[in-house]
């Protein structure tokens, strides 16, 4: 298998479960927001969990497919999902294989979420327009769907990347490994051949909204959003945000709060000051989680304008 692939699998192709201590907002925190849960077994016979979110009288002509970032499923993005629902959309969100409430011992491939998304859409068989919206790893997934599915004509990419090699180029220590990992991913799900979306972004007639902060330390602006702009496709609009790091959809105050609270929380966990679930949850008793994820009106305004 090789040391490079072994390290890649050990670092990223792992199981992502919810941190039991962080009280992410739940749909029940929003009166009137309905969640219709469901599940299916994917082509690898792994249970995939999904939910359909909406308020009453949601519009019937569009369905948002929300693709979460690398981590414990879609529920940490409930604030984002609720914003979309509040604007009148119905949102389908799912947990990737190996993430959150879905089954699987680990995430199996950079393209496994794309495969699961396609199978979810086959199950739901929606008649309305499908618009993928994704953050980070989910941005890559949403972009894949726009590239792969001829009936997807619009997508929103937040802090996303074009390909696995473009993502790795953002890290000096990983650049030499980029092609090796790309070749490995080509063998994982041959159907996708480690999708590289550069050619698609250069020539597509689809409408793409890409939102990225110039100081993003997780997904390089230089090797992704900046490269997208250089392609010069008028159908691909890049919204540049400053000093928002990897979460441009939230306010500056929310990000400062998130950094402070989570920094303090993880220090306490590492120092063995918070050991039990009760102690971890108690840490947030006077710290409402919504304050860490307050939506930025300008960014969400741009997203909603694009969706409508």
PDB file of C-alpha atoms in Angstrom:
ATOM      1  CA  UNK A   1       0.000   0.000   0.000  1.00  0.00           C
ATOM      2  CA  UNK A   2       2.903   2.348   0.646  1.00  0.00           C
ATOM      3  CA  UNK A   3       3.753   4.673   3.505  1.00  0.00           C
ATOM      4  CA  UNK A   4       2.117   7.685   1.828  1.00  0.00           C
ATOM      5  CA  UNK A   5      -1.257   6.022   1.358  1.00  0.00           C
ATOM      6  CA  UNK A   6      -1.031   4.463   4.831  1.00  0.00           C
ATOM      7  CA  UNK A   7      -0.537   7.879   6.433  1.00  0.00           C
ATOM      8  CA  UNK A   8      -3.309   9.376   4.311  1.00  0.00           C
ATOM      9  CA  UNK A   9      -5.748   6.704   5.462  1.00  0.00           C
ATOM     10  CA  UNK A  10      -4.677   7.006   9.097  1.00  0.00           C
ATOM     11  CA  UNK A  11      -5.046  10.799   9.023  1.00  0.00           C
ATOM     12  CA  UNK A  12      -8.249  11.307   7.037  1.00  0.00           C
ATOM     13  CA  UNK A  13      -9.972   8.022   6.207  1.00  0.00           C
ATOM     14  CA  UNK A  14     -11.171   7.521   9.770  1.00  0.00           C
ATOM     15  CA  UNK A  15     -14.421   7.440  11.731  1.00  0.00           C
ATOM     16  CA  UNK A  16     -15.912  10.876  12.548  1.00  0.00           C
ATOM     17  CA  UNK A  17     -18.248  10.878  15.547  1.00  0.00           C
ATOM     18  CA  UNK A  18     -19.939  13.716  17.394  1.00  0.00           C
ATOM     19  CA  UNK A  19     -18.115  15.269  20.337  1.00  0.00           C
ATOM     20  CA  UNK A  20     -20.428  14.412  23.191  1.00  0.00           C
ATOM     21  CA  UNK A  21     -19.692  17.632  25.024  1.00  0.00           C
ATOM     22  CA  UNK A  22     -20.442  20.294  22.399  1.00  0.00           C
ATOM     23  CA  UNK A  23     -24.176  21.187  22.379  1.00  0.00           C
ATOM     24  CA  UNK A  24     -24.652  21.961  18.707  1.00  0.00           C
ATOM     25  CA  UNK A  25     -28.083  23.473  17.984  1.00  0.00           C
ATOM     26  CA  UNK A  26     -30.781  20.973  17.119  1.00  0.00           C
ATOM     27  CA  UNK A  27     -33.777  21.425  14.839  1.00  0.00           C
ATOM     28  CA  UNK A  28     -35.980  21.398  17.971  1.00  0.00           C
ATOM     29  CA  UNK A  29     -34.352  24.705  18.940  1.00  0.00           C
ATOM     30  CA  UNK A  30     -36.296  26.321  16.085  1.00  0.00           C
ATOM     31  CA  UNK A  31     -40.080  26.306  16.608  1.00  0.00           C
ATOM     32  CA  UNK A  32     -41.876  25.121  13.507  1.00  0.00           C
ATOM     33  CA  UNK A  33     -38.838  23.560  11.852  1.00  0.00           C
ATOM     34  CA  UNK A  34     -39.758  20.023  10.778  1.00  0.00           C
ATOM     35  CA  UNK A  35     -37.271  17.177  10.460  1.00  0.00           C
ATOM     36  CA  UNK A  36     -38.252  14.027   8.552  1.00  0.00           C
ATOM     37  CA  UNK A  37     -35.533  11.413   9.238  1.00  0.00           C
ATOM     38  CA  UNK A  38     -34.780   8.519   6.961  1.00  0.00           C
ATOM     39  CA  UNK A  39     -32.088   6.024   6.083  1.00  0.00           C
ATOM     40  CA  UNK A  40     -31.040   3.662   3.323  1.00  0.00           C
ATOM     41  CA  UNK A  41     -28.327   1.104   2.679  1.00  0.00           C
ATOM     42  CA  UNK A  42     -25.861   2.287   0.089  1.00  0.00           C
ATOM     43  CA  UNK A  43     -24.260   0.180  -2.629  1.00  0.00           C
ATOM     44  CA  UNK A  44     -21.651  -1.005  -0.114  1.00  0.00           C
ATOM     45  CA  UNK A  45     -24.466  -2.138   2.208  1.00  0.00           C
ATOM     46  CA  UNK A  46     -23.707   0.604   4.762  1.00  0.00           C
ATOM     47  CA  UNK A  47     -26.572   2.457   6.457  1.00  0.00           C
ATOM     48  CA  UNK A  48     -26.695   6.136   5.476  1.00  0.00           C
ATOM     49  CA  UNK A  49     -28.793   8.496   7.588  1.00  0.00           C
ATOM     50  CA  UNK A  50     -30.494  11.552   6.100  1.00  0.00           C
ATOM     51  CA  UNK A  51     -33.083  14.158   7.113  1.00  0.00           C
ATOM     52  CA  UNK A  52     -35.460  16.405   5.224  1.00  0.00           C
ATOM     53  CA  UNK A  53     -35.865  19.808   6.875  1.00  0.00           C
ATOM     54  CA  UNK A  54     -38.491  22.438   6.161  1.00  0.00           C
ATOM     55  CA  UNK A  55     -40.891  24.980   7.563  1.00  0.00           C
ATOM     56  CA  UNK A  56     -44.541  24.957   6.599  1.00  0.00           C
ATOM     57  CA  UNK A  57     -45.348  26.132   3.067  1.00  0.00           C
ATOM     58  CA  UNK A  58     -41.822  25.595   1.742  1.00  0.00           C
ATOM     59  CA  UNK A  59     -41.405  26.209  -1.969  1.00  0.00           C
ATOM     60  CA  UNK A  60     -41.947  23.121  -4.106  1.00  0.00           C
ATOM     61  CA  UNK A  61     -39.784  24.047  -7.081  1.00  0.00           C
ATOM     62  CA  UNK A  62     -36.348  23.657  -5.476  1.00  0.00           C
ATOM     63  CA  UNK A  63     -34.658  21.168  -3.134  1.00  0.00           C
ATOM     64  CA  UNK A  64     -31.366  22.064  -1.459  1.00  0.00           C
ATOM     65  CA  UNK A  65     -28.986  19.144  -0.974  1.00  0.00           C
ATOM     66  CA  UNK A  66     -26.708  20.137   1.898  1.00  0.00           C
ATOM     67  CA  UNK A  67     -23.257  18.518   1.988  1.00  0.00           C
ATOM     68  CA  UNK A  68     -21.400  18.813   5.292  1.00  0.00           C
ATOM     69  CA  UNK A  69     -17.695  19.331   5.891  1.00  0.00           C
ATOM     70  CA  UNK A  70     -15.299  16.666   7.105  1.00  0.00           C
ATOM     71  CA  UNK A  71     -16.523  15.727  10.559  1.00  0.00           C
ATOM     72  CA  UNK A  72     -19.371  14.210  12.536  1.00  0.00           C
ATOM     73  CA  UNK A  73     -22.255  14.554  10.126  1.00  0.00           C
ATOM     74  CA  UNK A  74     -24.601  17.360   9.156  1.00  0.00           C
ATOM     75  CA  UNK A  75     -26.079  18.282  12.548  1.00  0.00           C
ATOM     76  CA  UNK A  76     -23.261  20.736  13.448  1.00  0.00           C
ATOM     77  CA  UNK A  77     -24.589  22.718  10.461  1.00  0.00           C
ATOM     78  CA  UNK A  78     -28.142  23.001  11.782  1.00  0.00           C
ATOM     79  CA  UNK A  79     -27.784  26.797  11.924  1.00  0.00           C
ATOM     80  CA  UNK A  80     -26.880  26.894   8.214  1.00  0.00           C
ATOM     81  CA  UNK A  81     -29.671  24.489   7.308  1.00  0.00           C
ATOM     82  CA  UNK A  82     -32.211  26.510   9.290  1.00  0.00           C
ATOM     83  CA  UNK A  83     -31.196  29.672   7.446  1.00  0.00           C
ATOM     84  CA  UNK A  84     -31.967  27.968   4.155  1.00  0.00           C
ATOM     85  CA  UNK A  85     -35.279  26.637   5.466  1.00  0.00           C
ATOM     86  CA  UNK A  86     -36.223  30.047   6.849  1.00  0.00           C
ATOM     87  CA  UNK A  87     -35.812  31.437   3.334  1.00  0.00           C
ATOM     88  CA  UNK A  88     -38.486  29.007   2.152  1.00  0.00           C
ATOM     89  CA  UNK A  89     -36.428  26.071   0.934  1.00  0.00           C
ATOM     90  CA  UNK A  90     -36.670  22.410   1.783  1.00  0.00           C
ATOM     91  CA  UNK A  91     -33.268  20.953   2.646  1.00  0.00           C
ATOM     92  CA  UNK A  92     -32.087  17.361   2.358  1.00  0.00           C
ATOM     93  CA  UNK A  93     -29.001  16.685   4.488  1.00  0.00           C
ATOM     94  CA  UNK A  94     -27.169  13.420   5.036  1.00  0.00           C
ATOM     95  CA  UNK A  95     -24.251  12.024   7.012  1.00  0.00           C
ATOM     96  CA  UNK A  96     -21.448  10.558   4.943  1.00  0.00           C
ATOM     97  CA  UNK A  97     -20.380   6.955   5.366  1.00  0.00           C
ATOM     98  CA  UNK A  98     -18.239   6.776   8.507  1.00  0.00           C
ATOM     99  CA  UNK A  99     -19.627  10.075   9.817  1.00  0.00           C
ATOM    100  CA  UNK A 100     -22.191  11.074  12.419  1.00  0.00           C
ATOM    101  CA  UNK A 101     -25.270   8.881  12.540  1.00  0.00           C
ATOM    102  CA  UNK A 102     -24.379   6.906   9.408  1.00  0.00           C
ATOM    103  CA  UNK A 103     -22.725   3.527   9.568  1.00  0.00           C
ATOM    104  CA  UNK A 104     -19.275   2.478   8.456  1.00  0.00           C
ATOM    105  CA  UNK A 105     -16.032   1.986  10.321  1.00  0.00           C
ATOM    106  CA  UNK A 106     -14.435   4.890   8.487  1.00  0.00           C
ATOM    107  CA  UNK A 107     -14.718   7.312   5.610  1.00  0.00           C
ATOM    108  CA  UNK A 108     -13.642   5.172   2.681  1.00  0.00           C
ATOM    109  CA  UNK A 109     -12.796   7.653  -0.076  1.00  0.00           C
ATOM    110  CA  UNK A 110     -12.761  11.340  -0.898  1.00  0.00           C
ATOM    111  CA  UNK A 111     -15.570  10.518  -3.323  1.00  0.00           C
ATOM    112  CA  UNK A 112     -17.667   8.271  -1.060  1.00  0.00           C
ATOM    113  CA  UNK A 113     -19.948  11.221  -0.141  1.00  0.00           C
ATOM    114  CA  UNK A 114     -20.544  11.900  -3.842  1.00  0.00           C
ATOM    115  CA  UNK A 115     -21.609   8.297  -4.356  1.00  0.00           C
ATOM    116  CA  UNK A 116     -23.881   8.414  -1.292  1.00  0.00           C
ATOM    117  CA  UNK A 117     -25.416  11.696  -2.503  1.00  0.00           C
ATOM    118  CA  UNK A 118     -26.209  10.182  -5.885  1.00  0.00           C
ATOM    119  CA  UNK A 119     -27.837   7.178  -4.245  1.00  0.00           C
ATOM    120  CA  UNK A 120     -29.838   9.429  -1.918  1.00  0.00           C
ATOM    121  CA  UNK A 121     -31.139  11.379  -4.897  1.00  0.00           C
ATOM    122  CA  UNK A 122     -32.080   8.124  -6.619  1.00  0.00           C
ATOM    123  CA  UNK A 123     -34.026   7.146  -3.499  1.00  0.00           C
ATOM    124  CA  UNK A 124     -35.814  10.495  -3.097  1.00  0.00           C
ATOM    125  CA  UNK A 125     -36.435  10.823  -6.841  1.00  0.00           C
ATOM    126  CA  UNK A 126     -37.186  14.569  -6.514  1.00  0.00           C
ATOM    127  CA  UNK A 127     -39.072  16.344  -9.280  1.00  0.00           C
ATOM    128  CA  UNK A 128     -37.942  19.831  -8.295  1.00  0.00           C
ATOM    129  CA  UNK A 129     -34.657  21.538  -9.166  1.00  0.00           C
ATOM    130  CA  UNK A 130     -31.737  20.144  -7.135  1.00  0.00           C
ATOM    131  CA  UNK A 131     -29.198  22.670  -5.864  1.00  0.00           C
ATOM    132  CA  UNK A 132     -26.211  21.284  -3.929  1.00  0.00           C
ATOM    133  CA  UNK A 133     -24.803  23.514  -1.184  1.00  0.00           C
ATOM    134  CA  UNK A 134     -21.647  22.390   0.578  1.00  0.00           C
ATOM    135  CA  UNK A 135     -18.938  23.539   2.973  1.00  0.00           C
ATOM    136  CA  UNK A 136     -15.269  22.492   2.735  1.00  0.00           C
ATOM    137  CA  UNK A 137     -15.206  18.753   1.936  1.00  0.00           C
ATOM    138  CA  UNK A 138     -18.921  19.185   1.280  1.00  0.00           C
ATOM    139  CA  UNK A 139     -18.102  21.983  -1.152  1.00  0.00           C
ATOM    140  CA  UNK A 140     -16.028  19.507  -3.143  1.00  0.00           C
ATOM    141  CA  UNK A 141     -18.933  17.048  -3.004  1.00  0.00           C
ATOM    142  CA  UNK A 142     -21.424  19.690  -4.157  1.00  0.00           C
ATOM    143  CA  UNK A 143     -19.078  20.618  -7.006  1.00  0.00           C
ATOM    144  CA  UNK A 144     -18.776  16.966  -8.029  1.00  0.00           C
ATOM    145  CA  UNK A 145     -22.556  16.705  -8.205  1.00  0.00           C
ATOM    146  CA  UNK A 146     -22.810  19.781 -10.412  1.00  0.00           C
ATOM    147  CA  UNK A 147     -20.100  18.349 -12.656  1.00  0.00           C
ATOM    148  CA  UNK A 148     -21.483  14.814 -12.732  1.00  0.00           C
ATOM    149  CA  UNK A 149     -25.246  15.377 -12.945  1.00  0.00           C
ATOM    150  CA  UNK A 150     -26.564  17.080 -16.100  1.00  0.00           C
ATOM    151  CA  UNK A 151     -29.771  18.174 -14.361  1.00  0.00           C
ATOM    152  CA  UNK A 152     -27.885  20.115 -11.645  1.00  0.00           C
ATOM    153  CA  UNK A 153     -27.483  23.626 -13.019  1.00  0.00           C
ATOM    154  CA  UNK A 154     -26.486  25.538  -9.877  1.00  0.00           C
ATOM    155  CA  UNK A 155     -24.341  24.903  -6.814  1.00  0.00           C
ATOM    156  CA  UNK A 156     -22.971  26.837  -3.833  1.00  0.00           C
ATOM    157  CA  UNK A 157     -19.407  26.051  -2.767  1.00  0.00           C
ATOM    158  CA  UNK A 158     -18.266  27.407   0.620  1.00  0.00           C
ATOM    159  CA  UNK A 159     -14.543  27.045   1.356  1.00  0.00           C
ATOM    160  CA  UNK A 160     -14.376  24.138  -1.075  1.00  0.00           C
ATOM    161  CA  UNK A 161     -11.637  22.614  -3.214  1.00  0.00           C
ATOM    162  CA  UNK A 162     -11.476  21.536  -6.849  1.00  0.00           C
ATOM    163  CA  UNK A 163      -9.752  18.174  -6.349  1.00  0.00           C
ATOM    164  CA  UNK A 164      -7.842  16.233  -3.715  1.00  0.00           C
ATOM    165  CA  UNK A 165      -4.542  17.305  -5.261  1.00  0.00           C
ATOM    166  CA  UNK A 166      -5.574  20.980  -5.194  1.00  0.00           C
ATOM    167  CA  UNK A 167      -6.494  20.613  -1.530  1.00  0.00           C
ATOM    168  CA  UNK A 168      -3.124  19.052  -0.698  1.00  0.00           C
ATOM    169  CA  UNK A 169      -1.235  21.773  -2.574  1.00  0.00           C
ATOM    170  CA  UNK A 170      -2.286  24.149   0.184  1.00  0.00           C
ATOM    171  CA  UNK A 171      -0.009  22.362   2.636  1.00  0.00           C
ATOM    172  CA  UNK A 172       3.735  22.640   1.962  1.00  0.00           C
ATOM    173  CA  UNK A 173       4.485  19.255   3.534  1.00  0.00           C
ATOM    174  CA  UNK A 174       1.831  17.513   1.423  1.00  0.00           C
ATOM    175  CA  UNK A 175       2.532  18.937  -2.041  1.00  0.00           C
ATOM    176  CA  UNK A 176       4.936  16.191  -3.011  1.00  0.00           C
ATOM    177  CA  UNK A 177       2.254  13.642  -2.103  1.00  0.00           C
ATOM    178  CA  UNK A 178      -0.602  15.197  -4.088  1.00  0.00           C
ATOM    179  CA  UNK A 179      -0.315  13.102  -7.251  1.00  0.00           C
ATOM    180  CA  UNK A 180       0.278   9.892  -5.303  1.00  0.00           C
ATOM    181  CA  UNK A 181      -2.918  10.393  -3.316  1.00  0.00           C
ATOM    182  CA  UNK A 182      -4.820  11.401  -6.439  1.00  0.00           C
ATOM    183  CA  UNK A 183      -3.750   8.161  -8.132  1.00  0.00           C
ATOM    184  CA  UNK A 184      -4.756   6.174  -5.062  1.00  0.00           C
ATOM    185  CA  UNK A 185      -8.192   7.804  -5.018  1.00  0.00           C
ATOM    186  CA  UNK A 186      -8.678   6.882  -8.677  1.00  0.00           C
ATOM    187  CA  UNK A 187      -8.675   3.231  -7.608  1.00  0.00           C
ATOM    188  CA  UNK A 188     -11.205   3.665  -4.799  1.00  0.00           C
ATOM    189  CA  UNK A 189     -14.378   4.410  -6.785  1.00  0.00           C
ATOM    190  CA  UNK A 190     -13.468   4.000 -10.484  1.00  0.00           C
ATOM    191  CA  UNK A 191     -16.819   5.528 -11.440  1.00  0.00           C
ATOM    192  CA  UNK A 192     -15.458   8.952 -10.498  1.00  0.00           C
ATOM    193  CA  UNK A 193     -11.743   8.589 -11.205  1.00  0.00           C
ATOM    194  CA  UNK A 194     -10.811  11.064  -8.448  1.00  0.00           C
ATOM    195  CA  UNK A 195     -12.865  13.866  -9.952  1.00  0.00           C
ATOM    196  CA  UNK A 196     -10.896  16.962 -10.903  1.00  0.00           C
ATOM    197  CA  UNK A 197     -13.277  19.853 -11.509  1.00  0.00           C
ATOM    198  CA  UNK A 198     -10.891  22.369 -13.107  1.00  0.00           C
ATOM    199  CA  UNK A 199     -11.941  21.693 -16.704  1.00  0.00           C
ATOM    200  CA  UNK A 200     -15.606  21.738 -15.681  1.00  0.00           C
ATOM    201  CA  UNK A 201     -15.228  25.109 -13.955  1.00  0.00           C
ATOM    202  CA  UNK A 202     -13.432  26.559 -16.965  1.00  0.00           C
ATOM    203  CA  UNK A 203     -16.164  25.725 -19.462  1.00  0.00           C
ATOM    204  CA  UNK A 204     -19.456  25.080 -17.655  1.00  0.00           C
ATOM    205  CA  UNK A 205     -22.659  26.935 -18.450  1.00  0.00           C
ATOM    206  CA  UNK A 206     -23.944  26.034 -14.977  1.00  0.00           C
ATOM    207  CA  UNK A 207     -24.088  28.807 -12.397  1.00  0.00           C
ATOM    208  CA  UNK A 208     -21.662  28.334  -9.522  1.00  0.00           C
ATOM    209  CA  UNK A 209     -21.288  30.538  -6.438  1.00  0.00           C
ATOM    210  CA  UNK A 210     -17.945  30.036  -4.676  1.00  0.00           C
ATOM    211  CA  UNK A 211     -17.336  31.700  -1.290  1.00  0.00           C
ATOM    212  CA  UNK A 212     -13.853  31.679   0.211  1.00  0.00           C
ATOM    213  CA  UNK A 213     -11.832  33.594   2.796  1.00  0.00           C
ATOM    214  CA  UNK A 214      -8.351  34.599   1.721  1.00  0.00           C
ATOM    215  CA  UNK A 215      -6.817  33.439   5.024  1.00  0.00           C
ATOM    216  CA  UNK A 216      -8.372  29.956   5.034  1.00  0.00           C
ATOM    217  CA  UNK A 217      -5.841  27.629   6.736  1.00  0.00           C
ATOM    218  CA  UNK A 218      -7.757  24.419   5.917  1.00  0.00           C
ATOM    219  CA  UNK A 219      -8.548  24.797   2.205  1.00  0.00           C
ATOM    220  CA  UNK A 220      -6.102  27.071   0.446  1.00  0.00           C
ATOM    221  CA  UNK A 221      -7.612  30.146  -1.195  1.00  0.00           C
ATOM    222  CA  UNK A 222      -4.527  30.421  -3.415  1.00  0.00           C
ATOM    223  CA  UNK A 223      -4.853  26.936  -4.892  1.00  0.00           C
ATOM    224  CA  UNK A 224      -8.636  26.874  -5.144  1.00  0.00           C
ATOM    225  CA  UNK A 225     -10.786  30.021  -5.259  1.00  0.00           C
ATOM    226  CA  UNK A 226      -7.974  32.121  -6.737  1.00  0.00           C
ATOM    227  CA  UNK A 227      -7.411  29.479  -9.426  1.00  0.00           C
ATOM    228  CA  UNK A 228     -11.131  29.402 -10.156  1.00  0.00           C
ATOM    229  CA  UNK A 229     -11.112  33.147 -10.787  1.00  0.00           C
ATOM    230  CA  UNK A 230      -8.162  32.787 -13.163  1.00  0.00           C
ATOM    231  CA  UNK A 231     -10.237  30.434 -15.300  1.00  0.00           C
ATOM    232  CA  UNK A 232     -12.340  33.463 -16.249  1.00  0.00           C
ATOM    233  CA  UNK A 233     -15.700  31.731 -16.605  1.00  0.00           C
ATOM    234  CA  UNK A 234     -18.445  34.377 -16.197  1.00  0.00           C
ATOM    235  CA  UNK A 235     -20.852  31.682 -14.969  1.00  0.00           C
ATOM    236  CA  UNK A 236     -18.690  31.056 -11.902  1.00  0.00           C
ATOM    237  CA  UNK A 237     -18.894  33.863  -9.357  1.00  0.00           C
ATOM    238  CA  UNK A 238     -16.343  33.979  -6.525  1.00  0.00           C
ATOM    239  CA  UNK A 239     -17.258  35.936  -3.403  1.00  0.00           C
ATOM    240  CA  UNK A 240     -14.048  36.865  -1.583  1.00  0.00           C
ATOM    241  CA  UNK A 241     -14.190  37.251   2.196  1.00  0.00           C
ATOM    242  CA  UNK A 242     -11.396  38.548   4.408  1.00  0.00           C
ATOM    243  CA  UNK A 243     -10.253  37.288   7.823  1.00  0.00           C
ATOM    244  CA  UNK A 244     -12.911  34.579   8.173  1.00  0.00           C
ATOM    245  CA  UNK A 245     -10.538  31.600   7.931  1.00  0.00           C
ATOM    246  CA  UNK A 246     -12.508  28.408   7.206  1.00  0.00           C
ATOM    247  CA  UNK A 247     -16.011  29.597   8.171  1.00  0.00           C
ATOM    248  CA  UNK A 248     -16.893  32.605   5.989  1.00  0.00           C
ATOM    249  CA  UNK A 249     -20.637  32.065   6.471  1.00  0.00           C
ATOM    250  CA  UNK A 250     -20.522  33.179  10.133  1.00  0.00           C
ATOM    251  CA  UNK A 251     -20.019  36.635  11.652  1.00  0.00           C
ATOM    252  CA  UNK A 252     -16.661  37.825  12.947  1.00  0.00           C
ATOM    253  CA  UNK A 253     -18.082  37.895  16.473  1.00  0.00           C
ATOM    254  CA  UNK A 254     -19.268  34.298  16.151  1.00  0.00           C
ATOM    255  CA  UNK A 255     -15.853  33.152  14.948  1.00  0.00           C
ATOM    256  CA  UNK A 256     -14.079  34.950  17.799  1.00  0.00           C
ATOM    257  CA  UNK A 257     -16.473  33.273  20.235  1.00  0.00           C
ATOM    258  CA  UNK A 258     -15.989  29.880  18.599  1.00  0.00           C
ATOM    259  CA  UNK A 259     -12.195  30.145  18.756  1.00  0.00           C
ATOM    260  CA  UNK A 260     -12.253  31.252  22.382  1.00  0.00           C
ATOM    261  CA  UNK A 261     -14.746  28.708  23.683  1.00  0.00           C
ATOM    262  CA  UNK A 262     -13.533  25.694  21.715  1.00  0.00           C
ATOM    263  CA  UNK A 263      -9.919  26.564  22.443  1.00  0.00           C
ATOM    264  CA  UNK A 264     -10.668  26.672  26.154  1.00  0.00           C
ATOM    265  CA  UNK A 265     -12.763  23.506  25.933  1.00  0.00           C
ATOM    266  CA  UNK A 266     -10.164  21.383  24.153  1.00  0.00           C
ATOM    267  CA  UNK A 267      -7.383  22.613  26.434  1.00  0.00           C
ATOM    268  CA  UNK A 268      -9.441  21.498  29.420  1.00  0.00           C
ATOM    269  CA  UNK A 269     -10.115  18.122  27.781  1.00  0.00           C
ATOM    270  CA  UNK A 270      -6.436  17.601  26.952  1.00  0.00           C
ATOM    271  CA  UNK A 271      -5.438  18.555  30.484  1.00  0.00           C
ATOM    272  CA  UNK A 272      -7.915  15.974  31.845  1.00  0.00           C
ATOM    273  CA  UNK A 273      -9.988  18.660  33.565  1.00  0.00           C
ATOM    274  CA  UNK A 274     -13.093  17.532  31.692  1.00  0.00           C
ATOM    275  CA  UNK A 275     -13.404  13.767  31.751  1.00  0.00           C
ATOM    276  CA  UNK A 276     -17.027  12.685  31.885  1.00  0.00           C
ATOM    277  CA  UNK A 277     -19.811  13.535  29.483  1.00  0.00           C
ATOM    278  CA  UNK A 278     -21.525  15.494  32.244  1.00  0.00           C
ATOM    279  CA  UNK A 279     -18.405  17.592  32.890  1.00  0.00           C
ATOM    280  CA  UNK A 280     -17.972  18.319  29.192  1.00  0.00           C
ATOM    281  CA  UNK A 281     -21.583  19.371  28.778  1.00  0.00           C
ATOM    282  CA  UNK A 282     -21.439  21.481  31.936  1.00  0.00           C
ATOM    283  CA  UNK A 283     -18.633  23.514  30.364  1.00  0.00           C
ATOM    284  CA  UNK A 284     -21.177  24.936  27.908  1.00  0.00           C
ATOM    285  CA  UNK A 285     -23.953  25.577  30.440  1.00  0.00           C
ATOM    286  CA  UNK A 286     -23.435  29.344  30.228  1.00  0.00           C
ATOM    287  CA  UNK A 287     -22.223  29.288  26.619  1.00  0.00           C
ATOM    288  CA  UNK A 288     -25.093  29.043  24.108  1.00  0.00           C
ATOM    289  CA  UNK A 289     -23.741  27.254  21.037  1.00  0.00           C
ATOM    290  CA  UNK A 290     -25.662  29.477  18.624  1.00  0.00           C
ATOM    291  CA  UNK A 291     -23.321  32.332  19.521  1.00  0.00           C
ATOM    292  CA  UNK A 292     -20.495  30.392  17.841  1.00  0.00           C
ATOM    293  CA  UNK A 293     -22.427  30.088  14.575  1.00  0.00           C
ATOM    294  CA  UNK A 294     -24.254  33.351  14.027  1.00  0.00           C
ATOM    295  CA  UNK A 295     -24.912  33.609  10.274  1.00  0.00           C
ATOM    296  CA  UNK A 296     -23.304  36.516   8.448  1.00  0.00           C
ATOM    297  CA  UNK A 297     -26.185  38.439   6.794  1.00  0.00           C
ATOM    298  CA  UNK A 298     -24.010  39.559   3.884  1.00  0.00           C
ATOM    299  CA  UNK A 299     -22.800  36.057   3.044  1.00  0.00           C
ATOM    300  CA  UNK A 300     -26.168  34.372   3.488  1.00  0.00           C
ATOM    301  CA  UNK A 301     -27.787  37.234   1.624  1.00  0.00           C
ATOM    302  CA  UNK A 302     -25.547  36.461  -1.335  1.00  0.00           C
ATOM    303  CA  UNK A 303     -26.332  32.745  -1.083  1.00  0.00           C
ATOM    304  CA  UNK A 304     -30.087  33.269  -0.877  1.00  0.00           C
ATOM    305  CA  UNK A 305     -30.080  35.745  -3.735  1.00  0.00           C
ATOM    306  CA  UNK A 306     -28.213  33.198  -5.853  1.00  0.00           C
ATOM    307  CA  UNK A 307     -30.621  30.379  -4.891  1.00  0.00           C
ATOM    308  CA  UNK A 308     -33.738  32.386  -5.626  1.00  0.00           C
TER     309      UNK A 308
END
